[in-house]
Amino acid sequence: MEGAYLPGNIRQRMQELMKEHKITQAQLATRIGSTESAISRFVSGKTDKISTEHLLRIAKVFEVSTDFLLGEVNTPDRTNFDIEELGLSVQAARNLYTGKANAEIVNRLLESPRFAEVTYMIEQYFDDTLAAGFAGQNQMLTTLSAMLRRNNKTDAAAGGRTVNRQKVPYIRQT
């Protein structure tokens, strides 16, 4: 849902969004905890009453801002988020708000297509998954090395090495 919409009021925006998302009035009512008749009366203009709670829930259902629903802005993208909803700590939000963290750099990081991969690697570092993976890899290499050493000793005891399926005399280097 990108781009801008034509100016409109909350009724028009609700109708546009329901049509765009293929949601009936009954489905919307269920999702926001209202009745179909209440939604129908509001959309048809028979009543001007809609609770603030329902307005907030409608915005969440359609993933738009309340300003967009109210017709204050013509772009549906939300621009204000609850820090808990974003998963930020209060201190992280405070650092961004007060300028202790460079918001431009944070934006560039978050918008980078490779950032998700980097955060996954950092997560592995912090939860020791990476260390466990390296330990497993090292154990596997140690096992393979021991197997190769054992195999080499067996070949040497047999008097030669097999190369390209031909027996070649084993020459010991001094």
PDB file of C-alpha atoms in Angstrom:
ATOM      1  CA  MET A   1       0.000   0.000   0.000  1.00  0.00           C
ATOM      2  CA  GLU A   2       2.350   2.678  -1.211  1.00  0.00           C
ATOM      3  CA  GLY A   3       1.728   6.110  -2.572  1.00  0.00           C
ATOM      4  CA  ALA A   4      -0.774   8.753  -1.717  1.00  0.00           C
ATOM      5  CA  TYR A   5      -4.548   8.664  -1.698  1.00  0.00           C
ATOM      6  CA  LEU A   6      -6.966  11.379  -2.677  1.00  0.00           C
ATOM      7  CA  PRO A   7      -8.142  13.564   0.181  1.00  0.00           C
ATOM      8  CA  GLY A   8     -10.949  11.931   2.118  1.00  0.00           C
ATOM      9  CA  ASN A   9     -12.689  11.565   5.426  1.00  0.00           C
ATOM     10  CA  ILE A  10     -12.741   8.590   7.744  1.00  0.00           C
ATOM     11  CA  ARG A  11     -15.790   7.000   6.063  1.00  0.00           C
ATOM     12  CA  GLN A  12     -14.219   7.202   2.627  1.00  0.00           C
ATOM     13  CA  ARG A  13     -10.907   5.882   3.927  1.00  0.00           C
ATOM     14  CA  MET A  14     -12.584   2.939   5.655  1.00  0.00           C
ATOM     15  CA  GLN A  15     -14.494   2.068   2.477  1.00  0.00           C
ATOM     16  CA  GLU A  16     -11.347   2.315   0.344  1.00  0.00           C
ATOM     17  CA  LEU A  17      -9.353   0.170   2.765  1.00  0.00           C
ATOM     18  CA  MET A  18     -12.071  -2.472   3.108  1.00  0.00           C
ATOM     19  CA  LYS A  19     -12.324  -2.681  -0.676  1.00  0.00           C
ATOM     20  CA  GLU A  20      -8.544  -2.782  -1.133  1.00  0.00           C
ATOM     21  CA  HIS A  21      -8.111  -5.493   1.520  1.00  0.00           C
ATOM     22  CA  LYS A  22     -11.293  -7.329   0.471  1.00  0.00           C
ATOM     23  CA  ILE A  23     -12.716  -7.158   3.987  1.00  0.00           C
ATOM     24  CA  THR A  24     -16.459  -6.986   4.608  1.00  0.00           C
ATOM     25  CA  GLN A  25     -18.060  -4.820   7.262  1.00  0.00           C
ATOM     26  CA  ALA A  26     -18.837  -7.984   9.227  1.00  0.00           C
ATOM     27  CA  GLN A  27     -15.195  -9.122   9.082  1.00  0.00           C
ATOM     28  CA  LEU A  28     -13.949  -5.688  10.111  1.00  0.00           C
ATOM     29  CA  ALA A  29     -16.435  -5.571  12.990  1.00  0.00           C
ATOM     30  CA  THR A  30     -15.219  -8.956  14.239  1.00  0.00           C
ATOM     31  CA  ARG A  31     -11.569  -7.960  13.993  1.00  0.00           C
ATOM     32  CA  ILE A  32     -12.036  -4.724  15.954  1.00  0.00           C
ATOM     33  CA  GLY A  33     -14.501  -6.107  18.508  1.00  0.00           C
ATOM     34  CA  SER A  34     -17.575  -4.228  17.282  1.00  0.00           C
ATOM     35  CA  THR A  35     -20.847  -5.160  15.628  1.00  0.00           C
ATOM     36  CA  GLU A  36     -21.579  -5.206  11.934  1.00  0.00           C
ATOM     37  CA  SER A  37     -24.526  -2.850  12.451  1.00  0.00           C
ATOM     38  CA  ALA A  38     -22.318  -0.296  14.239  1.00  0.00           C
ATOM     39  CA  ILE A  39     -19.807  -0.355  11.360  1.00  0.00           C
ATOM     40  CA  SER A  40     -22.622  -0.187   8.798  1.00  0.00           C
ATOM     41  CA  ARG A  41     -24.272   2.802  10.511  1.00  0.00           C
ATOM     42  CA  PHE A  42     -20.960   4.656  10.657  1.00  0.00           C
ATOM     43  CA  VAL A  43     -19.897   3.928   7.066  1.00  0.00           C
ATOM     44  CA  SER A  44     -23.355   4.857   5.711  1.00  0.00           C
ATOM     45  CA  GLY A  45     -23.348   8.134   7.645  1.00  0.00           C
ATOM     46  CA  LYS A  46     -26.318   7.295   9.876  1.00  0.00           C
ATOM     47  CA  THR A  47     -24.099   8.014  12.867  1.00  0.00           C
ATOM     48  CA  ASP A  48     -20.994  10.092  13.394  1.00  0.00           C
ATOM     49  CA  LYS A  49     -19.915   8.165  16.469  1.00  0.00           C
ATOM     50  CA  ILE A  50     -16.927   5.876  16.425  1.00  0.00           C
ATOM     51  CA  SER A  51     -14.898   5.251  19.532  1.00  0.00           C
ATOM     52  CA  THR A  52     -11.255   6.143  19.757  1.00  0.00           C
ATOM     53  CA  GLU A  53     -10.535   2.512  20.613  1.00  0.00           C
ATOM     54  CA  HIS A  54     -12.255   1.323  17.430  1.00  0.00           C
ATOM     55  CA  LEU A  55     -10.395   3.924  15.390  1.00  0.00           C
ATOM     56  CA  LEU A  56      -7.076   2.663  16.776  1.00  0.00           C
ATOM     57  CA  ARG A  57      -8.043  -0.947  16.085  1.00  0.00           C
ATOM     58  CA  ILE A  58      -9.098  -0.129  12.511  1.00  0.00           C
ATOM     59  CA  ALA A  59      -5.733   1.537  11.926  1.00  0.00           C
ATOM     60  CA  LYS A  60      -3.970  -1.598  13.217  1.00  0.00           C
ATOM     61  CA  VAL A  61      -6.099  -3.930  11.080  1.00  0.00           C
ATOM     62  CA  PHE A  62      -5.215  -2.015   7.922  1.00  0.00           C
ATOM     63  CA  GLU A  63      -1.699  -1.100   9.100  1.00  0.00           C
ATOM     64  CA  VAL A  64      -2.202   2.611   8.513  1.00  0.00           C
ATOM     65  CA  SER A  65      -1.842   5.650  10.718  1.00  0.00           C
ATOM     66  CA  THR A  66      -4.803   7.158  12.528  1.00  0.00           C
ATOM     67  CA  ASP A  67      -3.924  10.453  10.828  1.00  0.00           C
ATOM     68  CA  PHE A  68      -4.493   8.738   7.482  1.00  0.00           C
ATOM     69  CA  LEU A  69      -7.842   7.326   8.615  1.00  0.00           C
ATOM     70  CA  LEU A  70      -8.945  10.751   9.836  1.00  0.00           C
ATOM     71  CA  GLY A  71      -7.970  12.347   6.522  1.00  0.00           C
ATOM     72  CA  GLU A  72      -5.202  14.471   8.012  1.00  0.00           C
ATOM     73  CA  VAL A  73      -2.571  12.970   5.701  1.00  0.00           C
ATOM     74  CA  ASN A  74      -2.876  11.251   2.341  1.00  0.00           C
ATOM     75  CA  THR A  75      -0.120   8.679   2.814  1.00  0.00           C
ATOM     76  CA  PRO A  76      -1.194   5.594   4.739  1.00  0.00           C
ATOM     77  CA  ASP A  77       2.203   4.772   6.201  1.00  0.00           C
ATOM     78  CA  ARG A  78       2.432   4.988   9.928  1.00  0.00           C
ATOM     79  CA  THR A  79       5.057   7.440  11.083  1.00  0.00           C
ATOM     80  CA  ASN A  80       4.681   7.089  14.821  1.00  0.00           C
ATOM     81  CA  PHE A  81       5.165   3.765  16.569  1.00  0.00           C
ATOM     82  CA  ASP A  82       5.065   2.640  20.147  1.00  0.00           C
ATOM     83  CA  ILE A  83       8.611   1.756  21.216  1.00  0.00           C
ATOM     84  CA  GLU A  84       7.371  -1.539  22.691  1.00  0.00           C
ATOM     85  CA  GLU A  85       5.754  -2.342  19.346  1.00  0.00           C
ATOM     86  CA  LEU A  86       9.117  -1.819  17.653  1.00  0.00           C
ATOM     87  CA  GLY A  87      10.912  -3.885  20.267  1.00  0.00           C
ATOM     88  CA  LEU A  88      13.127  -0.992  21.369  1.00  0.00           C
ATOM     89  CA  SER A  89      14.176  -0.422  24.939  1.00  0.00           C
ATOM     90  CA  VAL A  90      13.334   2.905  26.533  1.00  0.00           C
ATOM     91  CA  GLN A  91      17.054   3.738  26.631  1.00  0.00           C
ATOM     92  CA  ALA A  92      17.469   2.988  22.906  1.00  0.00           C
ATOM     93  CA  ALA A  93      14.520   5.252  22.070  1.00  0.00           C
ATOM     94  CA  ARG A  94      15.882   7.950  24.378  1.00  0.00           C
ATOM     95  CA  ASN A  95      19.294   7.756  22.664  1.00  0.00           C
ATOM     96  CA  LEU A  96      17.659   8.232  19.274  1.00  0.00           C
ATOM     97  CA  TYR A  97      15.377  11.012  20.494  1.00  0.00           C
ATOM     98  CA  THR A  98      18.129  12.979  22.247  1.00  0.00           C
ATOM     99  CA  GLY A  99      20.591  12.551  19.381  1.00  0.00           C
ATOM    100  CA  LYS A 100      23.060  10.379  21.306  1.00  0.00           C
ATOM    101  CA  ALA A 101      22.664   7.849  18.487  1.00  0.00           C
ATOM    102  CA  ASN A 102      22.910   9.143  14.932  1.00  0.00           C
ATOM    103  CA  ALA A 103      19.401   8.594  13.548  1.00  0.00           C
ATOM    104  CA  GLU A 104      20.617   8.893   9.945  1.00  0.00           C
ATOM    105  CA  ILE A 105      23.087   6.048  10.439  1.00  0.00           C
ATOM    106  CA  VAL A 106      20.474   3.941  12.254  1.00  0.00           C
ATOM    107  CA  ASN A 107      18.070   4.541   9.333  1.00  0.00           C
ATOM    108  CA  ARG A 108      20.688   3.534   6.778  1.00  0.00           C
ATOM    109  CA  LEU A 109      21.457   0.380   8.737  1.00  0.00           C
ATOM    110  CA  LEU A 110      17.815  -0.614   9.112  1.00  0.00           C
ATOM    111  CA  GLU A 111      17.029   0.076   5.461  1.00  0.00           C
ATOM    112  CA  SER A 112      20.012  -1.916   4.183  1.00  0.00           C
ATOM    113  CA  PRO A 113      18.997  -5.229   2.624  1.00  0.00           C
ATOM    114  CA  ARG A 114      21.990  -6.909   4.296  1.00  0.00           C
ATOM    115  CA  PHE A 115      21.211  -5.597   7.782  1.00  0.00           C
ATOM    116  CA  ALA A 116      18.899  -8.506   8.665  1.00  0.00           C
ATOM    117  CA  GLU A 117      21.734 -10.933   7.924  1.00  0.00           C
ATOM    118  CA  VAL A 118      24.160  -8.897  10.033  1.00  0.00           C
ATOM    119  CA  THR A 119      21.746  -8.756  12.984  1.00  0.00           C
ATOM    120  CA  TYR A 120      21.284 -12.524  12.719  1.00  0.00           C
ATOM    121  CA  MET A 121      25.059 -12.988  12.984  1.00  0.00           C
ATOM    122  CA  ILE A 122      25.236 -10.580  15.937  1.00  0.00           C
ATOM    123  CA  GLU A 123      22.401 -12.485  17.618  1.00  0.00           C
ATOM    124  CA  GLN A 124      24.352 -15.720  17.174  1.00  0.00           C
ATOM    125  CA  TYR A 125      27.378 -14.055  18.756  1.00  0.00           C
ATOM    126  CA  PHE A 126      25.417 -12.873  21.804  1.00  0.00           C
ATOM    127  CA  ASP A 127      23.590 -16.142  22.425  1.00  0.00           C
ATOM    128  CA  ASP A 128      26.785 -18.203  21.908  1.00  0.00           C
ATOM    129  CA  THR A 129      25.281 -20.067  18.939  1.00  0.00           C
ATOM    130  CA  LEU A 130      28.260 -18.972  16.873  1.00  0.00           C
ATOM    131  CA  ALA A 131      30.731 -20.208  19.495  1.00  0.00           C
ATOM    132  CA  ALA A 132      28.939 -23.557  19.698  1.00  0.00           C
ATOM    133  CA  GLY A 133      29.028 -23.781  15.899  1.00  0.00           C
ATOM    134  CA  PHE A 134      32.766 -23.094  15.826  1.00  0.00           C
ATOM    135  CA  ALA A 135      33.323 -25.635  18.614  1.00  0.00           C
ATOM    136  CA  GLY A 136      31.373 -28.232  16.619  1.00  0.00           C
ATOM    137  CA  GLN A 137      33.303 -27.377  13.476  1.00  0.00           C
ATOM    138  CA  ASN A 138      36.614 -27.654  15.342  1.00  0.00           C
ATOM    139  CA  GLN A 139      35.594 -31.029  16.775  1.00  0.00           C
ATOM    140  CA  MET A 140      34.680 -32.242  13.305  1.00  0.00           C
ATOM    141  CA  LEU A 141      38.044 -31.075  11.905  1.00  0.00           C
ATOM    142  CA  THR A 142      39.891 -32.775  14.773  1.00  0.00           C
ATOM    143  CA  THR A 143      38.026 -36.025  14.088  1.00  0.00           C
ATOM    144  CA  LEU A 144      38.746 -35.836  10.352  1.00  0.00           C
ATOM    145  CA  SER A 145      42.410 -35.072  11.029  1.00  0.00           C
ATOM    146  CA  ALA A 146      42.696 -38.080  13.333  1.00  0.00           C
ATOM    147  CA  MET A 147      41.019 -40.295  10.734  1.00  0.00           C
ATOM    148  CA  LEU A 148      43.421 -39.083   8.039  1.00  0.00           C
ATOM    149  CA  ARG A 149      46.446 -39.677  10.280  1.00  0.00           C
ATOM    150  CA  ARG A 150      45.207 -43.193  11.070  1.00  0.00           C
ATOM    151  CA  ASN A 151      44.580 -43.811   7.345  1.00  0.00           C
ATOM    152  CA  ASN A 152      48.078 -42.580   6.438  1.00  0.00           C
ATOM    153  CA  LYS A 153      49.659 -44.884   9.040  1.00  0.00           C
ATOM    154  CA  THR A 154      47.678 -47.818   7.634  1.00  0.00           C
ATOM    155  CA  ASP A 155      48.802 -46.992   4.081  1.00  0.00           C
ATOM    156  CA  ALA A 156      52.424 -46.680   5.226  1.00  0.00           C
ATOM    157  CA  ALA A 157      52.275 -50.029   6.969  1.00  0.00           C
ATOM    158  CA  ALA A 158      50.928 -51.614   3.769  1.00  0.00           C
ATOM    159  CA  GLY A 159      54.086 -50.492   1.960  1.00  0.00           C
ATOM    160  CA  GLY A 160      52.689 -47.832  -0.295  1.00  0.00           C
ATOM    161  CA  ARG A 161      50.018 -45.352  -1.082  1.00  0.00           C
ATOM    162  CA  THR A 162      47.235 -45.660  -3.564  1.00  0.00           C
ATOM    163  CA  VAL A 163      47.087 -42.796  -6.024  1.00  0.00           C
ATOM    164  CA  ASN A 164      44.651 -42.845  -8.925  1.00  0.00           C
ATOM    165  CA  ARG A 165      43.956 -46.508  -8.069  1.00  0.00           C
ATOM    166  CA  GLN A 166      47.586 -47.480  -8.708  1.00  0.00           C
ATOM    167  CA  LYS A 167      49.841 -48.691  -5.965  1.00  0.00           C
ATOM    168  CA  VAL A 168      52.819 -46.371  -5.578  1.00  0.00           C
ATOM    169  CA  PRO A 169      55.756 -47.164  -3.303  1.00  0.00           C
ATOM    170  CA  TYR A 170      55.770 -45.134  -0.126  1.00  0.00           C
ATOM    171  CA  ILE A 171      58.829 -42.868   0.033  1.00  0.00           C
ATOM    172  CA  ARG A 172      59.686 -41.533   3.410  1.00  0.00           C
ATOM    173  CA  GLN A 173      61.057 -38.019   3.414  1.00  0.00           C
ATOM    174  CA  THR A 174      63.938 -37.211   5.691  1.00  0.00           C
TER     175      THR A 174
END
